[in-house]
PDB file of C-alpha atoms and ligand atoms in Angstrom:
ATOM      1  CA  MET Q 339      39.848  54.725  50.172  1.00  0.00           C
ATOM      2  CA  ILE Q 340      42.393  57.602  48.741  1.00  0.00           C
ATOM      3  CA  GLU Q 341      41.721  56.536  45.156  1.00  0.00           C
ATOM      4  CA  ILE Q 342      38.068  56.592  45.438  1.00  0.00           C
ATOM      5  CA  LEU Q 343      38.560  60.537  47.657  1.00  0.00           C
ATOM      6  CA  LYS Q 344      40.706  61.572  44.426  1.00  0.00           C
ATOM      7  CA  ALA Q 345      37.916  60.662  41.866  1.00  0.00           C
ATOM      8  CA  ILE Q 346      35.399  62.770  43.572  1.00  0.00           C
ATOM      9  CA  PRO Q 347      35.624  66.470  42.903  1.00  0.00           C
ATOM     10  CA  PHE Q 348      34.666  67.881  46.573  1.00  0.00           C
ATOM     11  CA  PHE Q 349      38.132  65.988  47.691  1.00  0.00           C
ATOM     12  CA  ALA Q 350      40.259  66.494  44.315  1.00  0.00           C
ATOM     13  CA  GLN Q 351      42.139  69.283  45.309  1.00  0.00           C
ATOM     14  CA  LEU Q 352      43.661  68.471  48.271  1.00  0.00           C
ATOM     15  CA  SER Q 353      47.162  67.004  48.831  1.00  0.00           C
ATOM     16  CA  GLU Q 354      47.720  63.599  49.080  1.00  0.00           C
ATOM     17  CA  GLU Q 355      49.023  64.510  52.707  1.00  0.00           C
ATOM     18  CA  ASP Q 356      45.307  65.567  53.414  1.00  0.00           C
ATOM     19  CA  LEU Q 357      43.494  63.052  51.289  1.00  0.00           C
ATOM     20  CA  ASN Q 358      45.682  60.564  53.954  1.00  0.00           C
ATOM     21  CA  ALA Q 359      44.312  61.764  56.655  1.00  0.00           C
ATOM     22  CA  ILE Q 360      41.048  62.193  55.520  1.00  0.00           C
ATOM     23  CA  SER Q 361      40.605  58.695  54.811  1.00  0.00           C
ATOM     24  CA  GLN Q 362      41.537  57.908  58.144  1.00  0.00           C
ATOM     25  CA  LYS Q 363      38.264  59.601  59.371  1.00  0.00           C
ATOM     26  CA  VAL Q 364      35.943  58.892  56.216  1.00  0.00           C
ATOM     27  CA  LEU Q 365      33.564  55.874  56.580  1.00  0.00           C
ATOM     28  CA  MET Q 366      31.629  54.456  53.920  1.00  0.00           C
ATOM     29  CA  GLN Q 367      27.784  53.674  54.175  1.00  0.00           C
ATOM     30  CA  TYR Q 368      25.203  52.042  52.129  1.00  0.00           C
ATOM     31  CA  PHE Q 369      21.579  52.650  51.459  1.00  0.00           C
ATOM     32  CA  GLY Q 370      18.978  50.621  49.795  1.00  0.00           C
ATOM     33  CA  PRO Q 371      16.460  52.006  47.422  1.00  0.00           C
ATOM     34  CA  GLY Q 372      13.726  53.776  49.893  1.00  0.00           C
ATOM     35  CA  GLN Q 373      15.746  53.884  52.633  1.00  0.00           C
ATOM     36  CA  VAL Q 374      15.744  57.166  54.496  1.00  0.00           C
ATOM     37  CA  VAL Q 375      19.033  58.310  55.739  1.00  0.00           C
ATOM     38  CA  PHE Q 376      18.012  60.992  58.035  1.00  0.00           C
ATOM     39  CA  GLU Q 377      14.599  62.862  58.715  1.00  0.00           C
ATOM     40  CA  GLN Q 378      13.522  66.605  58.251  1.00  0.00           C
ATOM     41  CA  GLY Q 379      14.126  67.808  62.123  1.00  0.00           C
ATOM     42  CA  ASP Q 380      16.597  65.361  63.035  1.00  0.00           C
ATOM     43  CA  TYR Q 381      20.043  66.860  64.645  1.00  0.00           C
ATOM     44  CA  GLY Q 382      22.797  66.850  62.252  1.00  0.00           C
ATOM     45  CA  GLU Q 383      25.888  64.502  63.336  1.00  0.00           C
ATOM     46  CA  GLU Q 384      27.313  63.814  59.906  1.00  0.00           C
ATOM     47  CA  MET Q 385      27.596  64.871  56.274  1.00  0.00           C
ATOM     48  CA  TYR Q 386      27.442  62.762  53.314  1.00  0.00           C
ATOM     49  CA  VAL Q 387      29.289  62.505  49.535  1.00  0.00           C
ATOM     50  CA  ILE Q 388      27.177  60.543  47.168  1.00  0.00           C
ATOM     51  CA  LYS Q 389      29.894  58.119  45.889  1.00  0.00           C
ATOM     52  CA  ARG Q 390      27.358  56.370  43.618  1.00  0.00           C
ATOM     53  CA  GLY Q 391      23.673  56.105  43.339  1.00  0.00           C
ATOM     54  CA  LYS Q 392      20.881  58.517  43.532  1.00  0.00           C
ATOM     55  CA  VAL Q 393      19.139  60.435  46.637  1.00  0.00           C
ATOM     56  CA  GLU Q 394      15.965  62.689  46.826  1.00  0.00           C
ATOM     57  CA  VAL Q 395      15.580  65.861  49.206  1.00  0.00           C
ATOM     58  CA  LEU Q 396      12.208  65.716  50.362  1.00  0.00           C
ATOM     59  CA  ARG Q 397      11.267  69.220  52.718  1.00  0.00           C
ATOM     60  CA  ASP Q 398       7.571  68.776  54.211  1.00  0.00           C
ATOM     61  CA  TYR Q 399       6.918  65.606  51.853  1.00  0.00           C
ATOM     62  CA  SER Q 400       7.563  67.481  48.272  1.00  0.00           C
ATOM     63  CA  ILE Q 401      10.808  66.533  46.634  1.00  0.00           C
ATOM     64  CA  LEU Q 402      13.195  69.770  46.455  1.00  0.00           C
ATOM     65  CA  ALA Q 403      15.865  68.415  44.692  1.00  0.00           C
ATOM     66  CA  GLU Q 404      17.611  64.838  43.613  1.00  0.00           C
ATOM     67  CA  LEU Q 405      21.351  64.442  44.029  1.00  0.00           C
ATOM     68  CA  THR Q 406      23.456  62.041  42.242  1.00  0.00           C
ATOM     69  CA  ASP Q 407      26.968  60.869  42.017  1.00  0.00           C
ATOM     70  CA  HIS Q 408      29.244  63.187  43.905  1.00  0.00           C
ATOM     71  CA  SER Q 409      27.054  65.778  45.351  1.00  0.00           C
ATOM     72  CA  PHE Q 410      27.029  65.980  49.171  1.00  0.00           C
ATOM     73  CA  PHE Q 411      24.441  66.131  51.527  1.00  0.00           C
ATOM     74  CA  GLY Q 412      23.810  66.917  55.305  1.00  0.00           C
ATOM     75  CA  GLU Q 413      25.799  69.998  55.723  1.00  0.00           C
ATOM     76  CA  MET Q 414      23.643  72.844  56.585  1.00  0.00           C
ATOM     77  CA  ALA Q 415      22.617  71.211  59.907  1.00  0.00           C
ATOM     78  CA  LEU Q 416      26.470  71.241  60.517  1.00  0.00           C
ATOM     79  CA  VAL Q 417      27.007  74.733  59.638  1.00  0.00           C
ATOM     80  CA  SER Q 418      24.344  76.142  60.939  1.00  0.00           C
ATOM     81  CA  GLU Q 419      23.570  74.038  64.316  1.00  0.00           C
ATOM     82  CA  GLU Q 420      19.737  74.232  62.993  1.00  0.00           C
ATOM     83  CA  PRO Q 421      17.774  70.751  62.546  1.00  0.00           C
ATOM     84  CA  ARG Q 422      17.767  69.021  59.577  1.00  0.00           C
ATOM     85  CA  ASN Q 423      15.807  71.205  57.238  1.00  0.00           C
ATOM     86  CA  ALA Q 424      14.766  68.335  54.806  1.00  0.00           C
ATOM     87  CA  THR Q 425      14.553  64.549  54.770  1.00  0.00           C
ATOM     88  CA  VAL Q 426      17.071  62.573  52.360  1.00  0.00           C
ATOM     89  CA  ARG Q 427      16.165  59.311  51.242  1.00  0.00           C
ATOM     90  CA  ALA Q 428      17.714  56.468  48.483  1.00  0.00           C
ATOM     91  CA  VAL Q 429      16.232  56.281  45.379  1.00  0.00           C
ATOM     92  CA  THR Q 430      18.496  53.828  43.777  1.00  0.00           C
ATOM     93  CA  GLU Q 431      21.177  52.006  45.937  1.00  0.00           C
ATOM     94  CA  VAL Q 432      23.618  54.487  47.483  1.00  0.00           C
ATOM     95  CA  GLU Q 433      27.165  54.411  48.056  1.00  0.00           C
ATOM     96  CA  ALA Q 434      28.523  57.252  50.218  1.00  0.00           C
ATOM     97  CA  LEU Q 435      30.953  58.522  52.134  1.00  0.00           C
ATOM     98  CA  VAL Q 436      30.280  59.572  55.634  1.00  0.00           C
ATOM     99  CA  LEU Q 437      32.484  62.455  57.817  1.00  0.00           C
ATOM    100  CA  LYS Q 438      31.678  63.501  61.328  1.00  0.00           C
ATOM    101  CA  LYS Q 439      30.527  66.823  62.070  1.00  0.00           C
ATOM    102  CA  ALA Q 440      34.049  67.573  64.010  1.00  0.00           C
ATOM    103  CA  ASP Q 441      36.020  66.437  61.226  1.00  0.00           C
ATOM    104  CA  PHE Q 442      33.857  68.244  58.202  1.00  0.00           C
ATOM    105  CA  ARG Q 443      34.043  71.390  60.888  1.00  0.00           C
ATOM    106  CA  ASP Q 444      38.024  71.265  60.941  1.00  0.00           C
ATOM    107  CA  LEU Q 445      38.051  70.469  56.841  1.00  0.00           C
ATOM    108  CA  LEU Q 446      35.865  73.839  56.224  1.00  0.00           C
ATOM    109  CA  GLU Q 447      38.401  75.852  58.646  1.00  0.00           C
ATOM    110  CA  THR Q 448      41.527  74.699  57.317  1.00  0.00           C
ATOM    111  CA  LYS Q 449      40.656  73.708  53.700  1.00  0.00           C
ATOM    112  CA  PRO Q 450      39.688  76.896  51.305  1.00  0.00           C
ATOM    113  CA  SER Q 451      38.965  75.038  48.143  1.00  0.00           C
ATOM    114  CA  ILE Q 452      36.276  73.026  50.453  1.00  0.00           C
ATOM    115  CA  ALA Q 453      35.081  76.078  52.519  1.00  0.00           C
ATOM    116  CA  SER Q 454      34.077  77.784  49.234  1.00  0.00           C
ATOM    117  CA  THR Q 455      32.828  74.638  47.596  1.00  0.00           C
ATOM    118  CA  VAL Q 456      30.285  74.597  50.586  1.00  0.00           C
ATOM    119  CA  SER Q 457      29.484  78.099  51.121  1.00  0.00           C
ATOM    120  CA  TYR Q 458      28.514  78.697  47.374  1.00  0.00           C
ATOM    121  CA  GLU Q 459      26.050  75.514  47.839  1.00  0.00           C
ATOM    122  CA  VAL Q 460      24.733  75.978  51.064  1.00  0.00           C
ATOM    123  CA  VAL Q 461      23.687  79.568  49.927  1.00  0.00           C
ATOM    124  CA  LYS Q 462      21.983  78.393  46.690  1.00  0.00           C
ATOM    125  CA  ARG Q 463      20.203  75.643  48.853  1.00  0.00           C
ATOM    126  CA  ALA Q 464      19.040  78.224  51.583  1.00  0.00           C
ATOM    127  CA  ASN Q 465      17.508  80.533  49.032  1.00  0.00           C
ATOM    128  CA  GLN Q 466      15.715  77.878  47.494  1.00  0.00           C
ATOM    129  CA  LEU Q 467      14.150  76.762  50.950  1.00  0.00           C
ATOM    130  CA  SER Q 468      12.378  80.199  51.379  1.00  0.00           C
TER     131      SER Q 468
HETATM  132  P1  CMP I 268      20.741  69.592  56.023  1.00  0.00           P
HETATM  133  O1  CMP I 268      19.706  70.828  56.426  1.00  0.00           O
HETATM  134  O2  CMP I 268      21.772  68.987  56.939  1.00  0.00           O
HETATM  135  O3  CMP I 268      19.728  68.265  56.104  1.00  0.00           O
HETATM  136  C1  CMP I 268      18.913  68.349  54.871  1.00  0.00           C
HETATM  137  C2  CMP I 268      19.964  68.264  53.901  1.00  0.00           C
HETATM  138  O4  CMP I 268      19.225  68.065  52.153  1.00  0.00           O
HETATM  139  C3  CMP I 268      20.709  69.669  53.739  1.00  0.00           C
HETATM  140  O5  CMP I 268      21.380  70.049  54.914  1.00  0.00           O
HETATM  141  C4  CMP I 268      21.278  69.735  52.627  1.00  0.00           C
HETATM  142  O6  CMP I 268      22.118  69.138  52.303  1.00  0.00           O
HETATM  143  C5  CMP I 268      19.990  69.160  51.587  1.00  0.00           C
HETATM  144  N1  CMP I 268      19.385  70.330  50.639  1.00  0.00           N
HETATM  145  C6  CMP I 268      18.463  71.399  51.566  1.00  0.00           C
HETATM  146  N2  CMP I 268      18.049  71.928  50.445  1.00  0.00           N
HETATM  147  C7  CMP I 268      18.308  71.578  49.110  1.00  0.00           C
HETATM  148  C8  CMP I 268      18.006  71.741  47.955  1.00  0.00           C
HETATM  149  N3  CMP I 268      17.400  73.154  47.579  1.00  0.00           N
HETATM  150  N4  CMP I 268      18.875  71.062  46.767  1.00  0.00           N
HETATM  151  C9  CMP I 268      19.921  70.008  47.149  1.00  0.00           C
HETATM  152  N5  CMP I 268      19.867  69.931  48.407  1.00  0.00           N
HETATM  153  C10 CMP I 268      19.307  70.227  49.383  1.00  0.00           C
END
């Protein structure tokens, strides 16, 4: 698992020790083409980092974005405590790393490199919602 984390820029700046700790917490999840990861309006419990594959982000049934290898999604509900602002659906087969809310929030609080990557995207994505 550590080798997988090292190959993903989202985690790559972390020390070996941090990667070790995260590798105990991260789960791998697989989705088939067309499979919904979660729906707009759901309560958010996890965030996802795509290891391989493509998803589409749908808001009110129109496509907001497509995300591929090494992108992350599902972070906004965990930061804002609001419901999921979009549906995410696999386009291809997708392998994703999954982090639970408490572990993600812990990373945001303790790892400035991850906090700045996430906040940059959250601001950009939030601007595209309005
Ligand atoms: P969340 O609100 O938890 O669930 C829906 C997710 O879609 C959201 O987090 C983001 O990760 C993602 N998302 C929302 N808007 C965009 C966008 N404009 N571009 C890419 N991803 C987005």
